[in-house]
Coordinates of C-alpha atoms and ligand atoms in Angstrom, one line a residue:
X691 CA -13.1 15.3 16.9
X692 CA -16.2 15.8 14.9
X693 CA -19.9 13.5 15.4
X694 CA -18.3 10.5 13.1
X695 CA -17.0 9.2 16.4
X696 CA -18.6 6.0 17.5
X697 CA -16.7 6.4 20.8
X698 CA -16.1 10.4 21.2
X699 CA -14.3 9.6 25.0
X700 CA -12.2 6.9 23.9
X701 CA -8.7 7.9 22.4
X702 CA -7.6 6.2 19.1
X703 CA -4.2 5.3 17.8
X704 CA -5.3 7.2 13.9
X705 CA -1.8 5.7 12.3
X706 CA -2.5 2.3 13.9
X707 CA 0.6 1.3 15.6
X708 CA 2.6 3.1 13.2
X709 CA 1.3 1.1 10.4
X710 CA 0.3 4.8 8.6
X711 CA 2.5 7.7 8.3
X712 CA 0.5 11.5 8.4
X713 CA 1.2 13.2 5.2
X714 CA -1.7 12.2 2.8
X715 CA -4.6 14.7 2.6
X716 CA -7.0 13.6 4.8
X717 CA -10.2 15.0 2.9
X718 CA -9.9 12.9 -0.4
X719 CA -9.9 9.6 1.7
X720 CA -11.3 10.3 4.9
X721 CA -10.6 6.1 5.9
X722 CA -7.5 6.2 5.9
X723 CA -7.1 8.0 9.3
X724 CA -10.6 7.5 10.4
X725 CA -10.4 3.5 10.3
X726 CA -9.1 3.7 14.0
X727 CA -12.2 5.3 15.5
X728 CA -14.0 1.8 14.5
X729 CA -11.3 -0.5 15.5
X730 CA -9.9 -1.7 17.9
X731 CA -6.7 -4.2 17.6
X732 CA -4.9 -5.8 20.5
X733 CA -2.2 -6.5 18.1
X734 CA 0.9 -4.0 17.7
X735 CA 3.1 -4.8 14.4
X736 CA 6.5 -4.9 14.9
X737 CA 9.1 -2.0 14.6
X738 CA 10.9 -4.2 11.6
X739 CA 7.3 -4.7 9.9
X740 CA 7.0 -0.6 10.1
X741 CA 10.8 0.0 9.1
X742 CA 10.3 -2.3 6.3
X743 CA 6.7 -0.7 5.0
X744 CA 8.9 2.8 5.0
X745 CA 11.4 1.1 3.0
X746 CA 8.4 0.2 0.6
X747 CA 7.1 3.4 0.7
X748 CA 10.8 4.9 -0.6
X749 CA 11.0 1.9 -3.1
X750 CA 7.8 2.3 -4.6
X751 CA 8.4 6.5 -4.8
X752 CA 11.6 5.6 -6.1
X753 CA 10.7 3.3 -8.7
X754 CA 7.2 3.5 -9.3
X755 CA 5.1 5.1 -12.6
X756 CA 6.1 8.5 -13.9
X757 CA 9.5 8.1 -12.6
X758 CA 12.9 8.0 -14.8
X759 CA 13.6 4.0 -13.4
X760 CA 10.0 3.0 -14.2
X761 CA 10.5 4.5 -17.8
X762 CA 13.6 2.7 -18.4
X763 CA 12.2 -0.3 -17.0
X764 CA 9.1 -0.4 -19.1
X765 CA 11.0 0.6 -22.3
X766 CA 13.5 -2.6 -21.8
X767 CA 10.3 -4.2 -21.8
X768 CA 9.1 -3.4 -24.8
X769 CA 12.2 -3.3 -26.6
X770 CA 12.8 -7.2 -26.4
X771 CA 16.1 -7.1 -25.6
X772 CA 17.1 -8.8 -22.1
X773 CA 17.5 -6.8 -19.2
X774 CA 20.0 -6.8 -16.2
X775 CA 18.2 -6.4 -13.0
X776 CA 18.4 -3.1 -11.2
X777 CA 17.1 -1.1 -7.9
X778 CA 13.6 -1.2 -9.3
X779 CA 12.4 -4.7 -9.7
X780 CA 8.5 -5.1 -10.6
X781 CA 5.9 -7.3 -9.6
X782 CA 2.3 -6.9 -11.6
X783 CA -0.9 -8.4 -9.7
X784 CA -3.6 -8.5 -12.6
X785 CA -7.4 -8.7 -11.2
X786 CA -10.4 -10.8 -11.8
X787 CA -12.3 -12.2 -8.6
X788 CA -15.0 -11.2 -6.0
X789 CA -13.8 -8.4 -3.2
X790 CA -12.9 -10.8 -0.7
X791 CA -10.7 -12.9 -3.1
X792 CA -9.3 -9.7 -4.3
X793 CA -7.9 -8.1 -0.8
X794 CA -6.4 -11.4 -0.3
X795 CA -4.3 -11.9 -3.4
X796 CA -3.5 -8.1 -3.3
X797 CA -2.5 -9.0 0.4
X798 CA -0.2 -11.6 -0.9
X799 CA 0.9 -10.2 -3.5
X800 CA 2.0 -7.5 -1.3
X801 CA 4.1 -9.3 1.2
X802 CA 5.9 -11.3 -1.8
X803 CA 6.8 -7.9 -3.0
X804 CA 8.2 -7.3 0.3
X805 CA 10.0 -10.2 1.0
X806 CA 11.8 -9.9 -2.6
X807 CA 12.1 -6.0 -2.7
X808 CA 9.8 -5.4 -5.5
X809 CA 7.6 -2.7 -6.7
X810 CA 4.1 -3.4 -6.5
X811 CA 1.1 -2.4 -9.4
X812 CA -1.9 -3.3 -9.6
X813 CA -4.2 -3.8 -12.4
X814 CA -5.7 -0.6 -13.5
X815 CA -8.9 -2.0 -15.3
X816 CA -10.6 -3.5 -12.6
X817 CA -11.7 -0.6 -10.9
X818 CA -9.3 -1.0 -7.8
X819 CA -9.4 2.6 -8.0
X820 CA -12.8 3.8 -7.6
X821 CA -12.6 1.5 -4.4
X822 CA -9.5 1.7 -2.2
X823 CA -7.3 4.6 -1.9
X824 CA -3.7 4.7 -3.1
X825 CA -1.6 3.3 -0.3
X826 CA 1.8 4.3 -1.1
X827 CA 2.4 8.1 -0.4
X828 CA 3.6 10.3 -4.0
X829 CA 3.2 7.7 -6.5
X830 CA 0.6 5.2 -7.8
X831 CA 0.3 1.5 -7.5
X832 CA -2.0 1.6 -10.6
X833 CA -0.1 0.0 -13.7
X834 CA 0.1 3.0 -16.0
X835 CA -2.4 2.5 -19.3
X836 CA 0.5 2.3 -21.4
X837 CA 1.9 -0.6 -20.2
X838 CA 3.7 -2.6 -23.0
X839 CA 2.2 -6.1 -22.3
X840 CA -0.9 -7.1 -23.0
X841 CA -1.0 -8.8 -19.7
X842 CA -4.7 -9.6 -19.4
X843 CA -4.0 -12.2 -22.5
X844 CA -2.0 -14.4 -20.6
X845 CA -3.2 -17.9 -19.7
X846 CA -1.5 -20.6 -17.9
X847 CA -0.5 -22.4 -21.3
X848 CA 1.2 -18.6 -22.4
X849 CA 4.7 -19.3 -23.9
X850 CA 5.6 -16.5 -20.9
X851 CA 3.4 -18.9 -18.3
X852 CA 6.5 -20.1 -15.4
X853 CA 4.8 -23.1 -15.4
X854 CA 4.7 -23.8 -19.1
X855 CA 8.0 -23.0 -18.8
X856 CA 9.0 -25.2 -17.0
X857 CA 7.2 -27.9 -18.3
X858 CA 8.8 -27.7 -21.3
X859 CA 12.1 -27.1 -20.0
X860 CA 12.9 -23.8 -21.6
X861 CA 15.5 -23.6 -18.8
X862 CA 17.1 -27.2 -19.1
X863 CA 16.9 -29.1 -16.3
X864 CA 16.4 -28.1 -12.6
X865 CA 20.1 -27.5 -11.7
X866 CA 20.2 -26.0 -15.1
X867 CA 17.6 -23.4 -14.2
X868 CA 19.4 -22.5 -10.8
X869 CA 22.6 -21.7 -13.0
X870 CA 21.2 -20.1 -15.9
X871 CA 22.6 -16.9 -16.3
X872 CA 20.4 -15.3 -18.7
X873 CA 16.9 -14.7 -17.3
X874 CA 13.8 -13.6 -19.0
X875 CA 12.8 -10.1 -19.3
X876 CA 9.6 -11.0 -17.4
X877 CA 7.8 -14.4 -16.8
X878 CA 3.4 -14.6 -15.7
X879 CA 2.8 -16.7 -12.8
X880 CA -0.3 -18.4 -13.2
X881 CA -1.1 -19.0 -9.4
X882 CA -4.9 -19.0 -9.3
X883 CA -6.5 -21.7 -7.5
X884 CA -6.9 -24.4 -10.3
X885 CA -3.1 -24.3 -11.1
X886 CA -0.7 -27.2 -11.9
X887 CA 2.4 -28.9 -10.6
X888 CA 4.9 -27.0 -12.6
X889 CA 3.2 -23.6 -11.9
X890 CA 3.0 -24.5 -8.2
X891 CA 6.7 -25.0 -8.3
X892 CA 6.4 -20.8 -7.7
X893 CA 6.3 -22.0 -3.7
X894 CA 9.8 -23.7 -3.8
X895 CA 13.1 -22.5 -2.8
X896 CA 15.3 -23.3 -6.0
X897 CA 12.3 -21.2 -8.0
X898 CA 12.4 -18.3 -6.3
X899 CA 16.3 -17.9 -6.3
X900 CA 15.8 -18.0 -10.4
X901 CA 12.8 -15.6 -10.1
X902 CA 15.0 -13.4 -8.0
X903 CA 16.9 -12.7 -11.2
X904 CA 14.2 -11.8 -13.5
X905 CA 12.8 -8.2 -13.3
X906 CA 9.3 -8.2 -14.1
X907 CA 7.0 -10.2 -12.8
X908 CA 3.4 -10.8 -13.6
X909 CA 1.4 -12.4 -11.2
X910 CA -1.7 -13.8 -11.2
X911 CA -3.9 -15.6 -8.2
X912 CA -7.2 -15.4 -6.2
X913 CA -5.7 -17.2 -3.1
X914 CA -4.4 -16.1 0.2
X915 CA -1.1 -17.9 -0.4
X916 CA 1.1 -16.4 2.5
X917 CA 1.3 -19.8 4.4
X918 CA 3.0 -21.4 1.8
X919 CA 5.6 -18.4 1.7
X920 CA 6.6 -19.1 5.3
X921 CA 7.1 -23.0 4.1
X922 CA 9.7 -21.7 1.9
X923 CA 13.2 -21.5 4.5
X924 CA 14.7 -18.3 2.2
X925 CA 11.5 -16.2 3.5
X926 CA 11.9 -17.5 7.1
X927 CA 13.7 -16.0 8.9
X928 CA 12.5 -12.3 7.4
X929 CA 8.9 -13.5 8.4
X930 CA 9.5 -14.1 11.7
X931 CA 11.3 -10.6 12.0
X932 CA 8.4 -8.9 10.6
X933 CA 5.5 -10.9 12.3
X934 CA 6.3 -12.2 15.6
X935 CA 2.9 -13.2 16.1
X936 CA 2.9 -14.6 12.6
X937 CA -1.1 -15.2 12.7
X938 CA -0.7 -11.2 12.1
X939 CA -0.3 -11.1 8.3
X940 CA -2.9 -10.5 6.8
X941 CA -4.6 -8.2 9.9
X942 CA -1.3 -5.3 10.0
X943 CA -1.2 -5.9 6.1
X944 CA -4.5 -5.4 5.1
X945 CA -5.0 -2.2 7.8
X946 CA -2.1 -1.0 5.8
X947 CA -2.8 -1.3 2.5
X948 CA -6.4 -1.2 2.0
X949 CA -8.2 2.6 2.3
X950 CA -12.1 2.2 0.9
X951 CA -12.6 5.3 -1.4
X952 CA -14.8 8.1 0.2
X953 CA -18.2 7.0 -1.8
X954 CA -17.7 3.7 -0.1
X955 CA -16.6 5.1 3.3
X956 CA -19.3 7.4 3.6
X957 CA -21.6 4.7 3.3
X958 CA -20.2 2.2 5.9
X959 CA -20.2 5.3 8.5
X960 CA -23.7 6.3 7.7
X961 CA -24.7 3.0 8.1
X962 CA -22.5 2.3 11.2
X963 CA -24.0 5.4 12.9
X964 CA -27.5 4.9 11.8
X965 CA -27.8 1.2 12.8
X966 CA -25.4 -0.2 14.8
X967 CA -23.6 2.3 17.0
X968 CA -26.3 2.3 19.8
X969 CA -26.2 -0.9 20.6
X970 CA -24.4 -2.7 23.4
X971 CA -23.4 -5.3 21.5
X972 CA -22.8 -5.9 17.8
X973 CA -22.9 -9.0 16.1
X974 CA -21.7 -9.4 12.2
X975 CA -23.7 -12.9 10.9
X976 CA -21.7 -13.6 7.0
X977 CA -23.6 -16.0 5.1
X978 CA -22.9 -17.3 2.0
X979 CA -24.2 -20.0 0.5
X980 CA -22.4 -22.1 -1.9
X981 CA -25.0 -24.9 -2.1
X982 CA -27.6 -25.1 -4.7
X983 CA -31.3 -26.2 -4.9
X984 CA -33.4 -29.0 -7.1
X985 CA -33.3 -28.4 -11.0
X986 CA -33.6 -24.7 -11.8
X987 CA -29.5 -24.6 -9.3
X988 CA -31.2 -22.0 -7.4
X989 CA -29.2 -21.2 -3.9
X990 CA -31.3 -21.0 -1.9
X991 CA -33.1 -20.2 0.7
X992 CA -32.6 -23.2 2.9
X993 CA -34.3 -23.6 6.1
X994 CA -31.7 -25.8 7.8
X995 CA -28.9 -23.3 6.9
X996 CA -31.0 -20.6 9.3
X997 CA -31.4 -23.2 11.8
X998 CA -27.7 -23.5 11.7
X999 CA -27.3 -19.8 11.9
X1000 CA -29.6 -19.5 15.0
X1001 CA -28.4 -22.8 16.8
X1002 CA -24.8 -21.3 15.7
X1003 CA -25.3 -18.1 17.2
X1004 CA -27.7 -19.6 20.7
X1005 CA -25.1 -21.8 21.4
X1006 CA -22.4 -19.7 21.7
X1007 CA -24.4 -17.3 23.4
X1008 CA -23.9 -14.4 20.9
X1009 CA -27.6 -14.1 20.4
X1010 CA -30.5 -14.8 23.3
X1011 CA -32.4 -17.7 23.5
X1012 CA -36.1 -17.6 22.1
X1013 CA -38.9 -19.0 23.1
X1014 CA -40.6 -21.3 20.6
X1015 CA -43.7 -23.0 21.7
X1016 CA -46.7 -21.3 21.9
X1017 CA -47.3 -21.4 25.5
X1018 CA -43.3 -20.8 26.3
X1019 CA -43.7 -17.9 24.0
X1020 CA -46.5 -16.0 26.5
X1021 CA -45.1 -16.9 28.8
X1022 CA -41.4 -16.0 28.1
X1023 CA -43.6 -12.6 26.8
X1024 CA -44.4 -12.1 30.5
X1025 CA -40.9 -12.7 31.8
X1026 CA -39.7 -10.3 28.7
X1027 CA -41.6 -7.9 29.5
X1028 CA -40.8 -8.0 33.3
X1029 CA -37.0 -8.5 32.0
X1030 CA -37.5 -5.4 29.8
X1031 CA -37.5 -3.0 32.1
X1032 CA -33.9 -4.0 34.1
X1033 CA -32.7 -4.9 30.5
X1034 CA -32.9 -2.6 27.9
X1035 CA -30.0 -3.9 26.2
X1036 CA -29.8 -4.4 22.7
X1037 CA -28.0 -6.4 20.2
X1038 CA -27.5 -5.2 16.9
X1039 CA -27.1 -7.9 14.3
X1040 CA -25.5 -7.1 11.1
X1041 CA -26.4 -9.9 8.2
X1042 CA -24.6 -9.8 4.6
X1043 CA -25.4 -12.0 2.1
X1044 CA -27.2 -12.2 -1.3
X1045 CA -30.1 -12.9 0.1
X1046 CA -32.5 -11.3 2.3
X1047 CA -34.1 -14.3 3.2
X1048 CA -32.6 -14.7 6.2
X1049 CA -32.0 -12.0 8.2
X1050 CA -36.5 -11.1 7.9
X1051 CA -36.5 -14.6 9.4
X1052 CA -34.3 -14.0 12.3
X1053 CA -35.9 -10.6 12.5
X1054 CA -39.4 -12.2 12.5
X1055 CA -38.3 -15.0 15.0
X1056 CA -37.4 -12.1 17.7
X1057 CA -40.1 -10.3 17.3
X1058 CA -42.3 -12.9 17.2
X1059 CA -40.8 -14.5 20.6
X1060 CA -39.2 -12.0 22.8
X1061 CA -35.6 -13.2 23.9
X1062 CA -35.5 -14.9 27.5
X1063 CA -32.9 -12.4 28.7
X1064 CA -35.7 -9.5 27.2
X1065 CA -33.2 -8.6 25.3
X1066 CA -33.9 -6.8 22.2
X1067 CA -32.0 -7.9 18.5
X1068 CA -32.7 -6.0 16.2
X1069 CA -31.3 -7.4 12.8
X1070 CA -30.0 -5.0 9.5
X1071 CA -28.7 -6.2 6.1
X1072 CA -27.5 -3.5 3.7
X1073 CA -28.1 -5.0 0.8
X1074 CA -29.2 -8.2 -0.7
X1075 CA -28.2 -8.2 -4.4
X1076 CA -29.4 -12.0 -5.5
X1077 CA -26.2 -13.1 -7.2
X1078 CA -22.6 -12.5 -7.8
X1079 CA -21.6 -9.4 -10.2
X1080 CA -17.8 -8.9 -9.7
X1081 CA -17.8 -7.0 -13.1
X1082 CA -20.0 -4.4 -12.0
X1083 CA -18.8 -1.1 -9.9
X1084 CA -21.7 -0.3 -7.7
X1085 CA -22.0 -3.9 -6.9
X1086 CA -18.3 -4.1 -5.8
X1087 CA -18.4 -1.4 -3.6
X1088 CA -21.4 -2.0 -1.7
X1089 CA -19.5 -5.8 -0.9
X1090 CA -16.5 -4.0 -0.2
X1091 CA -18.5 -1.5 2.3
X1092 CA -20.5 -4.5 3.5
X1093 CA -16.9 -6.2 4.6
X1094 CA -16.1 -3.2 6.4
X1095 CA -19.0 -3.3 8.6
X1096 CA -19.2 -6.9 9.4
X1097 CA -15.4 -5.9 10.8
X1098 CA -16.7 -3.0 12.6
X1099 CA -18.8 -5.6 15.0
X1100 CA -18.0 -7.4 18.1
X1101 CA -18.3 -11.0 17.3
X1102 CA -18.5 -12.7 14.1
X1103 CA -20.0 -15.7 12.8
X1104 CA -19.1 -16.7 9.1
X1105 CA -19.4 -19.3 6.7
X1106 CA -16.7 -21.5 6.2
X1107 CA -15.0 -21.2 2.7
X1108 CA -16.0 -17.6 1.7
X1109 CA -13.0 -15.0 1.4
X1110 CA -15.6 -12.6 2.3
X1111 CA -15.9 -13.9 5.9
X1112 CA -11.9 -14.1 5.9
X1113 CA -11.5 -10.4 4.9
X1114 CA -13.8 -9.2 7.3
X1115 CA -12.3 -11.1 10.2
X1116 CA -8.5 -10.1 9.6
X1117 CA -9.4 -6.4 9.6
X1118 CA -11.9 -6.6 12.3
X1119 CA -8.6 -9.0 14.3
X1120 CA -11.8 -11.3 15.4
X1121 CA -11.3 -15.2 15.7
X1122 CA -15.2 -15.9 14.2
X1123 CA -17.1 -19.0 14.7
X1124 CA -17.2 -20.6 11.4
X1125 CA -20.2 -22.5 10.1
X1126 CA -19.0 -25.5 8.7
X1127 CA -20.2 -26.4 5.2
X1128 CA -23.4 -28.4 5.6
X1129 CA -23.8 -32.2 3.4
X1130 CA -27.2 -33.2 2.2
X1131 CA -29.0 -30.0 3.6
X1132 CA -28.6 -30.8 7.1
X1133 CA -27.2 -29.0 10.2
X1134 CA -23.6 -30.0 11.0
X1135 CA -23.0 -30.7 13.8
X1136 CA -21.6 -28.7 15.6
X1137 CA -23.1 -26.0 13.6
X1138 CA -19.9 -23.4 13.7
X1139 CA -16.6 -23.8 15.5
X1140 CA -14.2 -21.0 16.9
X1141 CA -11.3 -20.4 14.5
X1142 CA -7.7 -21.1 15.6
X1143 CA -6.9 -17.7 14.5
X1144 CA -8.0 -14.4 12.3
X1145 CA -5.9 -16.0 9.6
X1146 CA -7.8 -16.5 6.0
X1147 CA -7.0 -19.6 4.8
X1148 CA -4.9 -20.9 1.6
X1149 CA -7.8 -22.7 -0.2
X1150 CA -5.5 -24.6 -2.4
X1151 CA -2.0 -25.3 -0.9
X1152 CA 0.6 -27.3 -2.5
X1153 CA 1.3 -30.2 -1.1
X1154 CA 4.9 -31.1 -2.4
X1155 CA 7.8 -31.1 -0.7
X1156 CA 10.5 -29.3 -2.9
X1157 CA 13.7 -31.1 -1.1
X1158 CA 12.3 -34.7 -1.2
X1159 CA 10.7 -34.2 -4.5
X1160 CA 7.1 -35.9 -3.2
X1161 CA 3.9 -35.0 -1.9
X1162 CA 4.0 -34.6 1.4
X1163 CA 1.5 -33.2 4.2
X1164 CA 2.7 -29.4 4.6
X1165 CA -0.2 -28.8 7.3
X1166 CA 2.3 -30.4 9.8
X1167 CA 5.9 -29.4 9.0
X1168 CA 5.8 -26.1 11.2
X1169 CA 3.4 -26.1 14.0
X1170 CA 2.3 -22.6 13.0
X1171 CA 1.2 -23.8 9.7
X1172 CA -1.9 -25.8 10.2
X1173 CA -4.9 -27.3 7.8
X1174 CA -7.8 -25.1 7.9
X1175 CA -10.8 -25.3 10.1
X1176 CA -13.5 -25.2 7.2
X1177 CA -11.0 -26.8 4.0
X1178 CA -9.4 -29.5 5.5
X1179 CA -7.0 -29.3 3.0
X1180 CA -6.1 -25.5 2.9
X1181 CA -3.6 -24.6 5.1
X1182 CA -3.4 -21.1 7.5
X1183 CA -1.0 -19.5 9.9
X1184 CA -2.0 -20.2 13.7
Ligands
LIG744 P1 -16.2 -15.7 -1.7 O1 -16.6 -16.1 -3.1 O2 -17.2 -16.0 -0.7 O3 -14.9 -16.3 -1.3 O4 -16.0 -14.1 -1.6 P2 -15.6 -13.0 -2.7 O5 -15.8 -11.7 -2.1 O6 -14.3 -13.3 -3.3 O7 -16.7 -13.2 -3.9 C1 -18.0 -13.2 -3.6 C2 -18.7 -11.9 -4.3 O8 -20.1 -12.2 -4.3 C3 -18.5 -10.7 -3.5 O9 -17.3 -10.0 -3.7 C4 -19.7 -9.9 -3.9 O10 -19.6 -9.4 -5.2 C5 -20.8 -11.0 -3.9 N1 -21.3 -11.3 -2.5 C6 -21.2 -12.5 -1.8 N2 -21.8 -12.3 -0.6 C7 -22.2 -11.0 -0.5 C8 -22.8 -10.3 0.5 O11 -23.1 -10.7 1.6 N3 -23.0 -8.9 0.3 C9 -22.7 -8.4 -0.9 N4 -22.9 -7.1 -1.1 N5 -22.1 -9.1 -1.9 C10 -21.8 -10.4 -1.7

């Protein structure tokens, strides 16, 4: 064991349950096998989840770029002419969101590509590669540049768009579609968050029997849509094989498939070790702020969204109590200083966000008035980089390091909404306290609530119910599918 170690006396499970095989060389992607030394999971995945991912693995070796089968595949494609389905059955996730967005659609992505034994690619242009590793072992999940599509042209009114598709019957009429027996060569599923009735019709049962016969598909989302894949009854009872605690998915998944490059490793463990590995207690504070200010839209900073931070993080008791008056604050001083010396704990406090704002203000309210307990918090932020800038490398890598420490911490608090928070949470396997979306820049109250589990949640759900043909509430048709804590309409696995 070498001084990376946080813990050099504890012993850590490196393959994580059995989620990772040995095999890959360690030195190009040091996270892969050093994840374990900085996390800790009380959840084992299941003997069928791990038979299944080694089924993958051979699937996606079999089938995958450079191979004979991908070859034949892609030049069906571009030849126009239909195609039978074969062994090697494709699934294409194209990229465009922020990292917390984009772990969860890849996430999702991923499972659908379990659950309908397809080969998974990924978008090559986004830089996916300069930030995680390659998960599969002897093959790439990178679409190869010479793909024949132009796939990043598609839009949800494409001629190749399911849901345009569909709304123009291409395929006849419903039964029609279940009995058509010539498929497209490949149909784009526009599933971002803003899509339509027909496109949503991905999530129902009759669908996915027709798109079991066509072998490329191209899919496109920024949601966490794996609720609505247990709501369809073909996926079932495979779901419950593979997750028996089904609020699992996205933790054993994610641990699996997602390997930060070195250049982003390095600099989560630097900062781990330089910052937070001392002390006793770390706490990971995600704030995001979705509200705006006055005239010029600027976000920020708001005084009552630190006030809900602190009250947030007092309450629960994850950070000491201050003093604030002037008197209390001598006098607390006194008792600090006397509690100093049989407490020389300390509380690290790890913020992210765009802004820096916040954390100096929490800083400057500890040090200002000395915690009750005399407990010291000291507070880091790694960066603050003002605004969103999902196009840009650098600025993708130090959010996708920045996820990785707030799930290296002990307790989480996060704001309700952000993917970011959701990420962070799944890999750490930490319920957070979620800081409900404040209205007319005040405090909720309660400021932040405990999540029902380390599920993220499926921002925008479809609510129809394929059988009945009507909208219907999904959030209670399974009582492990539930709405979300902080999108009342969402939906997530509890
Ligand atoms: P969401 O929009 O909160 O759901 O999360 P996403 O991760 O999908 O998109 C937000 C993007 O904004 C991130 O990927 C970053 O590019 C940037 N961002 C937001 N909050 C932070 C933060 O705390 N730290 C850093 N480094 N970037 C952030």
């Amino acid at each position: 064991m070498d001084d990376m170690s946080p813990s050099p006396h504890i012993m850590y499970d490196r393959l994580l349950g059995g989620l990772l095989i040995e095999g890959f060389d360690e030195k190009s992607c040091r996270s892969r096998y050093q994840f374990a030394r900085y996390h800790k999971s009380p959840n084992i995945p299941s003997p069928y989840l791990i038979e299944k991912l080694r089924k993958q693995e051979a699937l996606q070796k079999k089938c995958g770029p450079g191979t004979k089968a991908y070859r034949e595949a892609s030049k069906q494609l571009r030849s126009g002419q239909s195609i039978n389905m074969t062994d090697c059955n494709y699934l294409l996730l194209t990229i465009h969101a922020g990292m917390g967005n984009r772990m969860l659609e890849i996430t999702s992505v991923f499972l659908y590509a379990l659950l309908t034994n397809r080969i998974l690619l990924v978008d090559r242009y986004k830089e996916i590669g300069d930030l995680f590793c390659e998960p599969f072992p002897g093959t790439s999940w990178l679409v190869p540049s010479d793909f024949p599509l132009n796939y990043g042209e598609f839009t949800q009114s494409s001629p190749e768009s399911y849901g345009n598709m569909l709304q123009n019957k291409v395929f006849g009429d419903n039964t029609e579609r279940s009995l058509a027996g010539t498929r497209p060569r490949y149909v784009f599923l526009y599933l971002d968050g803003n899509c339509g009735f027909h496109d949503k019709l991905f999530y129902c049962e009759d669908d996915q029997q027709f798109l079991q016969g066509v072998p490329w598909l191209i899919i496109r989302t920024d949601m966490y849509f794996v609720p609505s894949l247990f709501l369809i009854p073909a996926f079932q009872d495979e779901l419950s094989r593979l997750f028996p605690e089904k609020d699992t998915v996205f933790h054993h998944l994610a641990r699996y498939l997602f390997h930060p490059t070195n250049n982003v490793w390095y600099s989560v463990t630097k900062y781990y070790r330089s910052y937070l590995a001392k002390a006793e207690k770390r706490v990971g504070i995600q704030i995001r702020i979705y509200e705006t200010k006055g005239i010029l839209q600027r976000n920020g900073p708001f005084p009552h969204i630190l006030n809900q931070i602190l009250s947030c993080a007092q309450n629960q008791k994850l950070l000491p109590e201050i003093a604030m008056t002037e008197g209390a604050a001598a006098e607390t001083q006194n008792k600090g200083a006397a509690a100093e010396t049989q407490n020389n704990r300390t509380i690290a406090v790890l913020t992210t966000s765009l802004s820096s704002w916040y954390s100096d203000q929490i800083q400057k309210k500890y040090d200002e008035h000395p915690a009750v307990d005399g407990t010291t918090v000291e507070v880091h932020q790694p960066s603050h980089e003002e605004y969103q800038r999902s196009r840009n490398k650098k600025h993708n890598m130090k959010a996708l390091a920045e996820i990785y420490l707030l799930s290296m911490t002990d307790e989480l608090i996060t704001s309700g909404f952000s993917t970011f928070g959701y990420a962070a949470q799944g890999l750490a396997g930490l319920k957070p306290w979620i800081m409900f979306r404040s209205e007319n820049h005040m405090v909720p109250d309660p400021p932040c609530g405990r999540a029902m589990s380390i599920e993220p949640c499926f921002h925008q759900a479809p609510f129809y119910d394929c059988k009945a043909k009507r909208d219907t509430d999904l959030g209670k048709v399974l009582p492990y599918v539930r709405h979300c804590e902080d999108v009342s309409w969402g939906l997530k696995i509890v």
